[in-house]
PDB file of C-alpha atoms in Angstrom:
ATOM      1  CA  MET N 135      -6.818 -48.953  28.175  1.00  0.00           C
ATOM      2  CA  THR N 136      -3.486 -50.845  28.933  1.00  0.00           C
ATOM      3  CA  GLY N 137      -0.445 -49.385  29.418  1.00  0.00           C
ATOM      4  CA  ALA N 138       0.962 -52.169  26.606  1.00  0.00           C
ATOM      5  CA  ILE N 139      -1.827 -50.598  24.253  1.00  0.00           C
ATOM      6  CA  LEU N 140      -0.797 -46.923  24.896  1.00  0.00           C
ATOM      7  CA  ALA N 141       3.001 -48.267  24.293  1.00  0.00           C
ATOM      8  CA  SER N 142       2.265 -49.675  21.207  1.00  0.00           C
ATOM      9  CA  ILE N 143       0.004 -47.200  19.903  1.00  0.00           C
ATOM     10  CA  GLY N 144       2.447 -44.142  21.156  1.00  0.00           C
ATOM     11  CA  ILE N 145       1.787 -41.082  23.060  1.00  0.00           C
ATOM     12  CA  SER N 146      -0.147 -39.874  19.510  1.00  0.00           C
ATOM     13  CA  GLY N 147      -2.842 -42.310  19.736  1.00  0.00           C
ATOM     14  CA  ILE N 148      -4.183 -40.541  22.310  1.00  0.00           C
ATOM     15  CA  ALA N 149      -5.799 -38.301  20.077  1.00  0.00           C
ATOM     16  CA  ASN N 150      -8.250 -41.209  18.625  1.00  0.00           C
ATOM     17  CA  LEU N 151      -9.916 -40.983  22.666  1.00  0.00           C
ATOM     18  CA  GLY N 152     -12.369 -38.762  23.538  1.00  0.00           C
ATOM     19  CA  THR N 153     -12.472 -37.826  26.772  1.00  0.00           C
ATOM     20  CA  ALA N 154     -11.451 -40.746  28.327  1.00  0.00           C
ATOM     21  CA  GLU N 155      -9.508 -41.847  31.294  1.00  0.00           C
ATOM     22  CA  VAL N 156      -5.914 -42.979  30.318  1.00  0.00           C
ATOM     23  CA  ALA N 157      -3.616 -43.863  32.764  1.00  0.00           C
ATOM     24  CA  GLY N 158      -5.515 -42.766  35.795  1.00  0.00           C
ATOM     25  CA  ALA N 159      -5.492 -39.498  34.126  1.00  0.00           C
ATOM     26  CA  ASN N 160      -8.470 -37.773  32.541  1.00  0.00           C
ATOM     27  CA  VAL N 161      -7.908 -36.494  29.114  1.00  0.00           C
ATOM     28  CA  THR N 162      -9.653 -33.697  27.612  1.00  0.00           C
ATOM     29  CA  GLU N 163      -9.697 -32.380  24.057  1.00  0.00           C
ATOM     30  CA  ASP N 164      -9.576 -29.230  22.814  1.00  0.00           C
ATOM     31  CA  TRP N 165     -11.446 -29.248  18.975  1.00  0.00           C
ATOM     32  CA  ALA N 166     -11.935 -25.336  19.229  1.00  0.00           C
ATOM     33  CA  ALA N 167      -8.518 -25.042  19.781  1.00  0.00           C
ATOM     34  CA  VAL N 168      -7.673 -27.391  17.159  1.00  0.00           C
ATOM     35  CA  ALA N 169     -10.178 -25.689  14.080  1.00  0.00           C
ATOM     36  CA  ARG N 170      -8.535 -22.082  15.382  1.00  0.00           C
ATOM     37  CA  ALA N 171      -4.882 -23.483  14.915  1.00  0.00           C
ATOM     38  CA  ILE N 172      -5.770 -25.137  11.518  1.00  0.00           C
ATOM     39  CA  SER N 173      -7.741 -21.835  10.291  1.00  0.00           C
ATOM     40  CA  ASP N 174      -5.142 -19.725  11.214  1.00  0.00           C
ATOM     41  CA  ARG N 175      -2.342 -21.695   9.709  1.00  0.00           C
ATOM     42  CA  MET N 176      -4.250 -21.787   6.582  1.00  0.00           C
ATOM     43  CA  ALA N 177      -5.010 -18.051   6.804  1.00  0.00           C
ATOM     44  CA  GLU N 178      -0.851 -17.747   7.275  1.00  0.00           C
ATOM     45  CA  LEU N 179       0.208 -20.200   4.410  1.00  0.00           C
ATOM     46  CA  ARG N 180      -2.848 -18.880   2.240  1.00  0.00           C
ATOM     47  CA  VAL N 181      -3.782 -22.166   0.921  1.00  0.00           C
ATOM     48  CA  THR N 182      -7.326 -23.750   0.555  1.00  0.00           C
ATOM     49  CA  GLN N 183      -8.778 -26.634   2.173  1.00  0.00           C
ATOM     50  CA  MET N 184      -8.419 -28.526  -1.105  1.00  0.00           C
ATOM     51  CA  GLU N 185      -4.310 -28.146  -1.637  1.00  0.00           C
ATOM     52  CA  VAL N 186      -4.368 -28.881   2.410  1.00  0.00           C
ATOM     53  CA  ALA N 187      -6.464 -32.298   1.982  1.00  0.00           C
ATOM     54  CA  ALA N 188      -4.427 -33.503  -0.940  1.00  0.00           C
ATOM     55  CA  LYS N 189      -1.150 -33.210   0.661  1.00  0.00           C
ATOM     56  CA  ALA N 190      -2.521 -34.476   3.937  1.00  0.00           C
ATOM     57  CA  ARG N 191      -4.127 -37.307   1.919  1.00  0.00           C
ATOM     58  CA  ILE N 192      -7.401 -36.774   3.674  1.00  0.00           C
ATOM     59  CA  SER N 193     -10.791 -35.945   2.347  1.00  0.00           C
ATOM     60  CA  LEU N 194     -11.951 -32.158   2.185  1.00  0.00           C
ATOM     61  CA  THR N 195     -14.652 -33.091   4.321  1.00  0.00           C
ATOM     62  CA  THR N 196     -12.342 -34.226   6.773  1.00  0.00           C
ATOM     63  CA  VAL N 197     -10.482 -30.793   6.485  1.00  0.00           C
ATOM     64  CA  ARG N 198     -13.431 -28.683   6.568  1.00  0.00           C
ATOM     65  CA  GLU N 199     -14.983 -30.547   9.496  1.00  0.00           C
ATOM     66  CA  LEU N 200     -11.883 -29.938  12.013  1.00  0.00           C
ATOM     67  CA  GLN N 201     -11.136 -26.700  10.804  1.00  0.00           C
ATOM     68  CA  ASN N 202     -15.174 -25.793  11.380  1.00  0.00           C
ATOM     69  CA  ASN N 203     -15.294 -27.367  14.364  1.00  0.00           C
ATOM     70  CA  ASN N 204     -18.246 -29.304  12.767  1.00  0.00           C
ATOM     71  CA  ASN N 205     -18.866 -32.772  14.177  1.00  0.00           C
ATOM     72  CA  PRO N 206     -16.043 -33.442  16.656  1.00  0.00           C
ATOM     73  CA  ARG N 207     -15.308 -37.006  17.382  1.00  0.00           C
ATOM     74  CA  ARG N 208     -12.584 -39.419  17.548  1.00  0.00           C
ATOM     75  CA  ARG N 209     -10.183 -39.067  14.384  1.00  0.00           C
ATOM     76  CA  ARG N 210      -7.341 -41.367  14.022  1.00  0.00           C
ATOM     77  CA  PRO N 211      -3.913 -40.379  15.609  1.00  0.00           C
ATOM     78  CA  GLN N 212      -2.453 -40.510  11.583  1.00  0.00           C
ATOM     79  CA  THR N 213      -5.381 -37.836  10.269  1.00  0.00           C
ATOM     80  CA  LEU N 214      -4.135 -35.107  12.865  1.00  0.00           C
ATOM     81  CA  THR N 215      -0.379 -35.818  11.954  1.00  0.00           C
ATOM     82  CA  ALA N 216      -0.739 -35.841   8.642  1.00  0.00           C
ATOM     83  CA  LEU N 217      -2.414 -32.716   8.617  1.00  0.00           C
ATOM     84  CA  SER N 218       0.049 -31.103  10.845  1.00  0.00           C
ATOM     85  CA  GLU N 219       2.357 -31.819   8.274  1.00  0.00           C
ATOM     86  CA  ALA N 220       0.467 -30.377   5.754  1.00  0.00           C
ATOM     87  CA  LEU N 221       0.383 -27.865   7.500  1.00  0.00           C
ATOM     88  CA  ASN N 222       4.428 -27.387   7.690  1.00  0.00           C
ATOM     89  CA  TRP N 223       4.243 -28.096  11.252  1.00  0.00           C
ATOM     90  CA  PRO N 224       5.887 -30.658  13.220  1.00  0.00           C
ATOM     91  CA  PRO N 225       3.909 -34.230  13.340  1.00  0.00           C
ATOM     92  CA  GLY N 226       2.764 -34.127  16.760  1.00  0.00           C
ATOM     93  CA  TYR N 227       1.620 -30.308  16.867  1.00  0.00           C
ATOM     94  CA  LEU N 228      -2.213 -30.511  16.343  1.00  0.00           C
ATOM     95  CA  VAL N 229      -2.220 -32.970  19.008  1.00  0.00           C
ATOM     96  CA  ALA N 230      -0.705 -30.949  21.428  1.00  0.00           C
ATOM     97  CA  VAL N 231      -3.222 -28.072  20.633  1.00  0.00           C
ATOM     98  CA  LEU N 232      -5.793 -31.014  21.037  1.00  0.00           C
ATOM     99  CA  HIS N 233      -4.630 -31.463  25.163  1.00  0.00           C
ATOM    100  CA  GLY N 234      -4.288 -28.267  25.632  1.00  0.00           C
ATOM    101  CA  ASP N 235      -0.309 -28.778  25.643  1.00  0.00           C
ATOM    102  CA  GLN N 236       2.353 -26.109  24.154  1.00  0.00           C
ATOM    103  CA  ALA N 237       2.225 -26.904  20.868  1.00  0.00           C
ATOM    104  CA  GLN N 238       5.845 -25.817  19.686  1.00  0.00           C
ATOM    105  CA  PRO N 239       6.298 -25.017  15.261  1.00  0.00           C
ATOM    106  CA  HIS N 240      10.069 -26.050  13.938  1.00  0.00           C
ATOM    107  CA  ALA N 241      12.754 -24.416  15.481  1.00  0.00           C
ATOM    108  CA  ASP N 242      13.567 -22.263  12.188  1.00  0.00           C
ATOM    109  CA  GLU N 243      10.239 -21.120  11.999  1.00  0.00           C
ATOM    110  CA  SER N 244       9.849 -19.852  15.635  1.00  0.00           C
ATOM    111  CA  HIS N 245      13.443 -17.610  14.934  1.00  0.00           C
ATOM    112  CA  ASP N 246      12.680 -16.645  11.172  1.00  0.00           C
ATOM    113  CA  PRO N 247      12.142 -12.753  11.602  1.00  0.00           C
ATOM    114  CA  VAL N 248      10.912 -12.434   8.197  1.00  0.00           C
ATOM    115  CA  LEU N 249       7.911 -14.687   9.842  1.00  0.00           C
ATOM    116  CA  GLY N 250       7.575 -13.080  12.623  1.00  0.00           C
ATOM    117  CA  SER N 251       7.207  -9.314  10.578  1.00  0.00           C
ATOM    118  CA  LEU N 252       4.731 -10.337   8.080  1.00  0.00           C
ATOM    119  CA  SER N 253       3.093 -11.589  11.659  1.00  0.00           C
ATOM    120  CA  SER N 254       3.171  -8.268  12.448  1.00  0.00           C
ATOM    121  CA  ILE N 255       1.893  -6.598   9.112  1.00  0.00           C
ATOM    122  CA  GLU N 256      -1.170  -8.924   8.965  1.00  0.00           C
ATOM    123  CA  ARG N 257      -1.800  -7.730  12.851  1.00  0.00           C
ATOM    124  CA  GLU N 258      -1.849  -4.213  11.395  1.00  0.00           C
ATOM    125  CA  LEU N 259      -3.566  -4.758   7.844  1.00  0.00           C
ATOM    126  CA  GLY N 260      -6.260  -6.764   9.729  1.00  0.00           C
ATOM    127  CA  GLU N 261      -6.598  -3.154  12.050  1.00  0.00           C
ATOM    128  CA  LEU N 262      -6.546  -1.310   8.907  1.00  0.00           C
ATOM    129  CA  ARG N 263      -9.418  -3.463   7.403  1.00  0.00           C
ATOM    130  CA  GLN N 264     -11.711  -2.753  10.700  1.00  0.00           C
ATOM    131  CA  ARG N 265     -11.022   1.123  10.630  1.00  0.00           C
ATOM    132  CA  VAL N 266     -11.737   1.295   7.096  1.00  0.00           C
ATOM    133  CA  GLU N 267     -15.311  -0.393   7.658  1.00  0.00           C
ATOM    134  CA  ARG N 268     -16.433   1.553  10.553  1.00  0.00           C
ATOM    135  CA  ILE N 269     -15.595   4.803   8.536  1.00  0.00           C
ATOM    136  CA  GLU N 270     -17.651   3.372   5.769  1.00  0.00           C
ATOM    137  CA  ARG N 271     -20.380   2.747   8.181  1.00  0.00           C
ATOM    138  CA  GLN N 272     -20.269   6.182   9.123  1.00  0.00           C
ATOM    139  CA  LEU N 273     -19.721   7.465   6.047  1.00  0.00           C
ATOM    140  CA  ALA N 274     -23.072   5.223   5.233  1.00  0.00           C
ATOM    141  CA  ALA N 275     -25.223   5.971   8.567  1.00  0.00           C
ATOM    142  CA  GLU N 276     -24.334   9.698   7.556  1.00  0.00           C
ATOM    143  CA  GLY N 277     -25.905   9.613   4.318  1.00  0.00           C
ATOM    144  CA  GLY N 278     -22.627  10.370   2.391  1.00  0.00           C
TER     145      GLY N 278
END
């Protein structure tokens, strides 16, 4: 691909390429990281695939494939941009995740103490769920 074409599609256009050579450098794509980011964010926002698909104006099938890392393939850059925005991230967020870059949320989000506290509560809740499940398994094994 020539530099003129790259310039015309912008850096986000690279998301449409597979592992390819771009301007002499290998570009690798981590679709599993994209899937994790989408799943984590959907859980955080408590939204469904259908809600995200509607907000991003992409098909439900595409959201499912990306979230579950099924059928990893080239995607139009606009798809990842629309999905990023539907998940309340900056437009290039998922493209950055795809290429292994350190993706940054909106500035106000990264400094929001409520979101930090919520994340902490969700982690603790997950740990409590695991403890309860272990206790239930232990009680079931003991016949009690």
